[in-house]
Amino acid sequence: MQREGLWAIILAEMTPIHQSPDPASRTAHVPDGCRVYAIGDIHGRADLLRRLHLQIMEDAANAASLRKVVVYVGDYVDRGPESATVINMLINEPLGGFEVHHLKGNHESMMIDFLETGEGDMWMMNGAKDTLASYGLDVLDLRPFQSDFNGLSGVLEKALPDNHRAFLDGLELFYLEGDYIFAHAGLKPGVALEDQSERDITWIRDEFTETDADFGAIVVHGHTIRDQPQIRPNRIGIDTGAWHSNHLTALVLETDTRRFLQT
């Protein structure tokens, strides 16, 4: 058995669905005739994305008659060495025969804010150097820019291909499929989906991960790193820290079943 297939079995056994009397523990489905692949935070690891794409294509070989959907939960840039390559792959090498949804992560939000406002303190502390380097801007010393990041923002704007900027501007905040909501960080408890703020969807952490609130559907999210996928009655976390763990994870949903693929 290939190591990738063994990982899928091991992860399925290690992450049982927790039972709860709450409504959120109801059996969740995606529509009949549909298979969904949700991919966790990539963070500049184009090498892992290539491997996971191959696994998905192999896995989907027996699903020619199904509607196939792939949802990327965001955080394509920063920390890993190939942010520009990841975005280029997502634009130019889509999975053939798949409906594709790219969600916005907090790292894309920081990058966009930097391009639009020149405000970069937060981004610089969270992996911006790696992304800048991937676009050919090897900024080893940020001190000349610290009093005015607008200069560096302008340099990045010129280095960024037009289709990369269009990709960033076109990212979705969430996606719905059957009994699942896909969002980068999660949702704010007690707030209707249509009233959720972009800030919460891309940044929320403890208030979401520590609640047992029923969101009306199971929330599939990244953002909060765990050693293995985390299944709770109201959410499934799929950020396995790919940029440093080498484990990029995909959740596979079909009818009422769940399983995982992992590099």
mmCIF file of C-alpha atoms in Angstrom:
data_model
loop_
_atom_site.group_PDB
_atom_site.id
_atom_site.type_symbol
_atom_site.label_atom_id
_atom_site.label_comp_id
_atom_site.label_asym_id
_atom_site.label_seq_id
_atom_site.Cartn_x
_atom_site.Cartn_y
_atom_site.Cartn_z
ATOM 1 C CA MET A 1 0.000 0.000 0.000
ATOM 2 C CA GLN A 2 1.328 3.474 -0.862
ATOM 3 C CA ARG A 3 2.176 5.733 2.051
ATOM 4 C CA GLU A 4 -0.468 8.274 0.963
ATOM 5 C CA GLY A 5 -3.209 5.650 1.078
ATOM 6 C CA LEU A 6 -2.022 4.443 4.468
ATOM 7 C CA TRP A 7 -2.221 8.013 5.801
ATOM 8 C CA ALA A 8 -5.848 8.258 4.728
ATOM 9 C CA ILE A 9 -6.686 5.119 6.710
ATOM 10 C CA ILE A 10 -4.665 6.145 9.765
ATOM 11 C CA LEU A 11 -6.223 9.601 9.893
ATOM 12 C CA ALA A 12 -9.723 8.188 9.579
ATOM 13 C CA GLU A 13 -9.034 5.906 12.557
ATOM 14 C CA MET A 14 -7.324 8.577 14.663
ATOM 15 C CA THR A 15 -10.027 11.238 14.317
ATOM 16 C CA PRO A 16 -13.366 9.743 15.321
ATOM 17 C CA ILE A 17 -16.462 11.925 15.162
ATOM 18 C CA HIS A 18 -17.285 13.110 18.676
ATOM 19 C CA GLN A 19 -20.854 12.370 19.703
ATOM 20 C CA SER A 20 -23.032 15.076 21.208
ATOM 21 C CA PRO A 21 -26.739 15.541 21.870
ATOM 22 C CA ASP A 22 -26.545 19.021 20.323
ATOM 23 C CA PRO A 23 -28.235 19.646 16.956
ATOM 24 C CA ALA A 24 -24.814 20.263 15.429
ATOM 25 C CA SER A 25 -24.017 16.578 15.876
ATOM 26 C CA ARG A 26 -26.661 15.540 13.334
ATOM 27 C CA THR A 27 -25.449 13.493 10.381
ATOM 28 C CA ALA A 28 -24.201 15.911 7.738
ATOM 29 C CA HIS A 29 -24.466 15.291 4.006
ATOM 30 C CA VAL A 30 -23.335 16.759 0.750
ATOM 31 C CA PRO A 31 -25.783 16.373 -2.148
ATOM 32 C CA ASP A 32 -26.065 12.999 -3.846
ATOM 33 C CA GLY A 33 -23.877 12.739 -6.917
ATOM 34 C CA CYS A 34 -21.273 15.125 -5.479
ATOM 35 C CA ARG A 35 -17.805 14.671 -3.986
ATOM 36 C CA VAL A 36 -16.087 17.580 -2.215
ATOM 37 C CA TYR A 37 -12.380 17.948 -1.509
ATOM 38 C CA ALA A 38 -11.462 20.699 0.988
ATOM 39 C CA ILE A 39 -7.759 21.600 1.142
ATOM 40 C CA GLY A 40 -6.160 23.136 4.222
ATOM 41 C CA ASP A 41 -3.705 26.018 4.573
ATOM 42 C CA ILE A 42 -0.945 25.746 1.945
ATOM 43 C CA HIS A 43 1.345 28.622 3.028
ATOM 44 C CA GLY A 44 3.761 28.666 0.127
ATOM 45 C CA ARG A 45 4.313 24.910 -0.081
ATOM 46 C CA ALA A 46 3.876 24.395 -3.819
ATOM 47 C CA ASP A 47 5.651 21.039 -3.535
ATOM 48 C CA LEU A 48 2.982 19.691 -1.181
ATOM 49 C CA LEU A 49 0.173 21.165 -3.261
ATOM 50 C CA ARG A 50 1.464 19.305 -6.323
ATOM 51 C CA ARG A 51 1.551 16.050 -4.378
ATOM 52 C CA LEU A 52 -1.906 16.528 -2.926
ATOM 53 C CA HIS A 53 -3.345 17.455 -6.324
ATOM 54 C CA LEU A 54 -1.974 14.185 -7.701
ATOM 55 C CA GLN A 55 -3.545 12.256 -4.815
ATOM 56 C CA ILE A 56 -6.884 13.967 -5.418
ATOM 57 C CA MET A 57 -6.818 13.217 -9.127
ATOM 58 C CA GLU A 58 -6.000 9.587 -8.383
ATOM 59 C CA ASP A 59 -8.738 9.449 -5.758
ATOM 60 C CA ALA A 60 -11.265 11.022 -8.128
ATOM 61 C CA ALA A 61 -10.501 8.592 -10.957
ATOM 62 C CA ASN A 62 -13.447 6.452 -9.858
ATOM 63 C CA ALA A 63 -15.818 9.443 -9.751
ATOM 64 C CA ALA A 64 -16.217 10.288 -13.424
ATOM 65 C CA SER A 65 -19.999 10.537 -13.121
ATOM 66 C CA LEU A 66 -19.926 12.718 -9.993
ATOM 67 C CA ARG A 67 -19.934 16.478 -9.701
ATOM 68 C CA LYS A 68 -16.521 17.153 -8.172
ATOM 69 C CA VAL A 69 -15.821 20.253 -6.090
ATOM 70 C CA VAL A 70 -12.525 21.434 -4.601
ATOM 71 C CA VAL A 71 -12.506 24.132 -1.924
ATOM 72 C CA TYR A 72 -9.262 25.776 -0.836
ATOM 73 C CA VAL A 73 -9.765 27.282 2.622
ATOM 74 C CA GLY A 74 -7.191 30.067 2.233
ATOM 75 C CA ASP A 75 -3.694 31.039 3.394
ATOM 76 C CA TYR A 76 -1.893 30.359 0.137
ATOM 77 C CA VAL A 77 0.937 32.792 0.921
ATOM 78 C CA ASP A 78 3.605 33.419 3.595
ATOM 79 C CA ARG A 79 5.857 31.189 5.712
ATOM 80 C CA GLY A 80 6.686 28.658 2.969
ATOM 81 C CA PRO A 81 9.131 29.505 0.158
ATOM 82 C CA GLU A 82 6.858 29.452 -2.923
ATOM 83 C CA SER A 83 3.841 31.709 -2.399
ATOM 84 C CA ALA A 84 3.956 33.098 -5.939
ATOM 85 C CA THR A 85 4.216 29.579 -7.369
ATOM 86 C CA VAL A 86 1.213 28.410 -5.325
ATOM 87 C CA ILE A 87 -0.966 31.221 -6.673
ATOM 88 C CA ASN A 88 0.325 30.581 -10.176
ATOM 89 C CA MET A 89 -0.608 26.893 -9.860
ATOM 90 C CA LEU A 90 -4.084 27.696 -8.599
ATOM 91 C CA ILE A 91 -4.649 30.046 -11.540
ATOM 92 C CA ASN A 92 -2.972 28.124 -14.356
ATOM 93 C CA GLU A 93 -3.089 24.471 -13.249
ATOM 94 C CA PRO A 94 -6.623 23.901 -11.955
ATOM 95 C CA LEU A 95 -7.797 20.366 -11.316
ATOM 96 C CA GLY A 96 -9.459 19.260 -14.533
ATOM 97 C CA GLY A 97 -13.158 18.493 -14.257
ATOM 98 C CA PHE A 98 -13.555 20.178 -10.855
ATOM 99 C CA GLU A 99 -15.681 23.103 -9.728
ATOM 100 C CA VAL A 100 -13.202 25.292 -7.830
ATOM 101 C CA HIS A 101 -13.653 27.690 -4.921
ATOM 102 C CA HIS A 102 -10.781 29.731 -3.479
ATOM 103 C CA LEU A 103 -11.486 31.231 -0.044
ATOM 104 C CA LYS A 104 -9.734 34.212 1.505
ATOM 105 C CA GLY A 105 -7.439 33.601 4.469
ATOM 106 C CA ASN A 106 -6.098 36.140 6.924
ATOM 107 C CA HIS A 107 -2.714 36.074 5.195
ATOM 108 C CA GLU A 108 -4.266 37.074 1.867
ATOM 109 C CA SER A 109 -6.178 39.755 3.747
ATOM 110 C CA MET A 110 -2.916 41.139 5.160
ATOM 111 C CA MET A 111 -1.286 41.054 1.736
ATOM 112 C CA ILE A 112 -4.205 42.871 0.109
ATOM 113 C CA ASP A 113 -4.244 45.493 2.878
ATOM 114 C CA PHE A 114 -0.535 46.041 2.319
ATOM 115 C CA LEU A 115 -1.029 46.520 -1.429
ATOM 116 C CA GLU A 116 -3.936 48.914 -0.914
ATOM 117 C CA THR A 117 -2.800 50.944 2.098
ATOM 118 C CA GLY A 118 0.912 50.317 2.598
ATOM 119 C CA GLU A 119 0.187 49.191 6.165
ATOM 120 C CA GLY A 120 2.533 46.290 6.729
ATOM 121 C CA ASP A 121 3.548 45.907 10.374
ATOM 122 C CA MET A 122 1.268 42.924 11.009
ATOM 123 C CA TRP A 123 2.087 41.251 7.704
ATOM 124 C CA MET A 124 5.839 41.678 8.184
ATOM 125 C CA MET A 125 5.558 39.792 11.481
ATOM 126 C CA ASN A 126 3.660 36.938 9.835
ATOM 127 C CA GLY A 127 5.686 35.725 6.894
ATOM 128 C CA ALA A 128 5.642 38.625 4.441
ATOM 129 C CA LYS A 129 9.365 38.319 3.756
ATOM 130 C CA ASP A 130 8.835 34.827 2.343
ATOM 131 C CA THR A 131 6.108 36.050 0.017
ATOM 132 C CA LEU A 132 8.099 39.095 -1.095
ATOM 133 C CA ALA A 133 11.071 36.853 -1.866
ATOM 134 C CA SER A 134 8.857 34.540 -3.939
ATOM 135 C CA TYR A 135 8.062 37.527 -6.172
ATOM 136 C CA GLY A 136 11.742 38.335 -6.581
ATOM 137 C CA LEU A 137 11.933 40.939 -3.811
ATOM 138 C CA ASP A 138 14.615 39.569 -1.523
ATOM 139 C CA VAL A 139 14.151 42.106 1.264
ATOM 140 C CA LEU A 140 16.646 40.944 3.864
ATOM 141 C CA ASP A 141 16.650 44.247 5.701
ATOM 142 C CA LEU A 142 13.301 45.984 6.188
ATOM 143 C CA ARG A 143 14.731 48.895 8.170
ATOM 144 C CA PRO A 144 14.840 51.294 5.193
ATOM 145 C CA PHE A 145 11.087 50.767 4.724
ATOM 146 C CA GLN A 146 9.893 50.799 8.327
ATOM 147 C CA SER A 147 9.033 54.489 8.349
ATOM 148 C CA ASP A 148 7.198 54.219 5.019
ATOM 149 C CA PHE A 149 5.967 50.839 3.782
ATOM 150 C CA ASN A 150 4.252 52.576 0.857
ATOM 151 C CA GLY A 151 7.503 52.381 -1.064
ATOM 152 C CA LEU A 152 7.747 48.622 -0.641
ATOM 153 C CA SER A 153 4.034 48.236 -1.362
ATOM 154 C CA GLY A 154 4.546 49.967 -4.693
ATOM 155 C CA VAL A 155 7.459 47.695 -5.533
ATOM 156 C CA LEU A 156 5.346 44.617 -4.813
ATOM 157 C CA GLU A 157 2.454 46.020 -6.850
ATOM 158 C CA LYS A 158 4.743 46.266 -9.882
ATOM 159 C CA ALA A 159 6.157 42.761 -9.333
ATOM 160 C CA LEU A 160 2.718 41.157 -8.925
ATOM 161 C CA PRO A 161 1.330 39.713 -12.179
ATOM 162 C CA ASP A 162 -2.077 41.126 -13.115
ATOM 163 C CA ASN A 163 -3.710 37.701 -12.855
ATOM 164 C CA HIS A 164 -2.321 37.258 -9.332
ATOM 165 C CA ARG A 165 -3.879 40.544 -8.258
ATOM 166 C CA ALA A 166 -7.164 39.523 -9.881
ATOM 167 C CA PHE A 167 -6.964 36.184 -8.039
ATOM 168 C CA LEU A 168 -6.534 37.965 -4.686
ATOM 169 C CA ASP A 169 -9.379 40.370 -5.426
ATOM 170 C CA GLY A 170 -11.697 37.514 -6.409
ATOM 171 C CA LEU A 171 -11.342 35.326 -3.313
ATOM 172 C CA GLU A 172 -14.575 34.154 -1.679
ATOM 173 C CA LEU A 173 -15.266 34.577 2.028
ATOM 174 C CA PHE A 174 -17.226 31.333 2.455
ATOM 175 C CA TYR A 175 -18.804 28.525 0.479
ATOM 176 C CA LEU A 176 -21.874 26.394 1.195
ATOM 177 C CA GLU A 177 -22.379 22.811 0.062
ATOM 178 C CA GLY A 178 -25.074 20.621 1.567
ATOM 179 C CA ASP A 179 -24.774 20.564 5.345
ATOM 180 C CA TYR A 180 -21.315 22.163 5.339
ATOM 181 C CA ILE A 181 -20.034 25.745 5.477
ATOM 182 C CA PHE A 182 -16.441 26.310 4.387
ATOM 183 C CA ALA A 183 -14.655 29.344 5.877
ATOM 184 C CA HIS A 184 -11.005 30.098 6.525
ATOM 185 C CA ALA A 185 -10.932 30.718 10.277
ATOM 186 C CA GLY A 186 -14.506 30.016 11.324
ATOM 187 C CA LEU A 187 -17.657 31.876 12.295
ATOM 188 C CA LYS A 188 -18.690 34.055 15.211
ATOM 189 C CA PRO A 189 -21.188 32.234 17.445
ATOM 190 C CA GLY A 190 -24.676 33.714 17.573
ATOM 191 C CA VAL A 191 -24.299 35.685 14.321
ATOM 192 C CA ALA A 192 -26.205 34.773 11.160
ATOM 193 C CA LEU A 193 -24.021 33.777 8.218
ATOM 194 C CA GLU A 194 -25.047 36.800 6.168
ATOM 195 C CA ASP A 195 -24.085 39.095 9.058
ATOM 196 C CA GLN A 196 -20.640 37.607 9.709
ATOM 197 C CA SER A 197 -17.796 40.100 9.322
ATOM 198 C CA GLU A 198 -14.853 39.477 7.011
ATOM 199 C CA ARG A 199 -12.578 40.001 10.013
ATOM 200 C CA ASP A 200 -14.210 37.152 11.955
ATOM 201 C CA ILE A 201 -14.387 34.792 8.983
ATOM 202 C CA THR A 202 -10.662 35.214 8.287
ATOM 203 C CA TRP A 203 -9.255 35.750 11.801
ATOM 204 C CA ILE A 204 -11.492 34.293 14.539
ATOM 205 C CA ARG A 205 -9.936 31.620 16.723
ATOM 206 C CA ASP A 206 -10.769 30.734 20.353
ATOM 207 C CA GLU A 207 -14.282 32.178 20.348
ATOM 208 C CA PHE A 208 -15.053 29.799 17.481
ATOM 209 C CA THR A 209 -12.911 26.756 18.256
ATOM 210 C CA GLU A 210 -13.976 26.584 21.910
ATOM 211 C CA THR A 211 -17.728 26.882 21.377
ATOM 212 C CA ASP A 212 -20.260 24.094 20.966
ATOM 213 C CA ALA A 213 -22.681 26.480 19.242
ATOM 214 C CA ASP A 214 -24.791 25.148 16.387
ATOM 215 C CA PHE A 215 -23.990 27.102 13.210
ATOM 216 C CA GLY A 216 -26.753 25.380 11.249
ATOM 217 C CA ALA A 217 -24.143 23.334 9.375
ATOM 218 C CA ILE A 218 -20.722 21.817 10.029
ATOM 219 C CA VAL A 219 -18.012 24.453 9.564
ATOM 220 C CA VAL A 220 -14.918 23.242 7.680
ATOM 221 C CA HIS A 221 -12.006 25.566 8.416
ATOM 222 C CA GLY A 222 -8.260 26.082 8.541
ATOM 223 C CA HIS A 223 -6.306 28.784 10.421
ATOM 224 C CA THR A 224 -5.898 26.906 13.712
ATOM 225 C CA ILE A 225 -3.065 24.384 13.426
ATOM 226 C CA ARG A 226 -3.384 20.888 14.837
ATOM 227 C CA ASP A 227 -1.147 17.840 14.376
ATOM 228 C CA GLN A 228 -4.011 16.012 12.714
ATOM 229 C CA PRO A 229 -7.469 16.979 11.433
ATOM 230 C CA GLN A 230 -9.771 17.920 14.279
ATOM 231 C CA ILE A 231 -13.382 16.782 14.182
ATOM 232 C CA ARG A 232 -15.940 18.296 16.543
ATOM 233 C CA PRO A 233 -19.747 18.123 16.419
ATOM 234 C CA ASN A 234 -19.981 21.593 14.857
ATOM 235 C CA ARG A 235 -16.701 21.935 12.938
ATOM 236 C CA ILE A 236 -13.815 20.169 11.198
ATOM 237 C CA GLY A 237 -10.368 21.776 11.289
ATOM 238 C CA ILE A 238 -7.998 20.843 8.444
ATOM 239 C CA ASP A 239 -4.949 23.075 9.022
ATOM 240 C CA THR A 240 -2.154 20.607 9.819
ATOM 241 C CA GLY A 241 0.658 23.172 9.613
ATOM 242 C CA ALA A 242 1.857 22.153 6.155
ATOM 243 C CA TRP A 243 4.534 24.835 5.936
ATOM 244 C CA HIS A 244 6.542 23.198 8.746
ATOM 245 C CA SER A 245 4.989 19.725 9.210
ATOM 246 C CA ASN A 246 5.051 18.698 5.513
ATOM 247 C CA HIS A 247 1.472 17.443 5.993
ATOM 248 C CA LEU A 248 -1.021 19.185 3.712
ATOM 249 C CA THR A 249 -4.483 17.778 4.351
ATOM 250 C CA ALA A 250 -7.643 17.395 2.285
ATOM 251 C CA LEU A 251 -11.038 16.455 3.707
ATOM 252 C CA VAL A 252 -13.121 14.331 1.332
ATOM 253 C CA LEU A 253 -16.923 14.482 1.658
ATOM 254 C CA GLU A 254 -19.416 12.308 -0.197
ATOM 255 C CA THR A 255 -23.062 11.743 0.800
ATOM 256 C CA ASP A 256 -22.710 11.293 4.612
ATOM 257 C CA THR A 257 -19.097 10.045 4.656
ATOM 258 C CA ARG A 258 -15.854 11.793 5.622
ATOM 259 C CA ARG A 259 -12.279 10.770 5.035
ATOM 260 C CA PHE A 260 -8.886 12.405 4.596
ATOM 261 C CA LEU A 261 -6.005 12.555 2.157
ATOM 262 C CA GLN A 262 -2.646 13.876 3.318
ATOM 263 C CA THR A 263 0.863 14.391 1.982
#
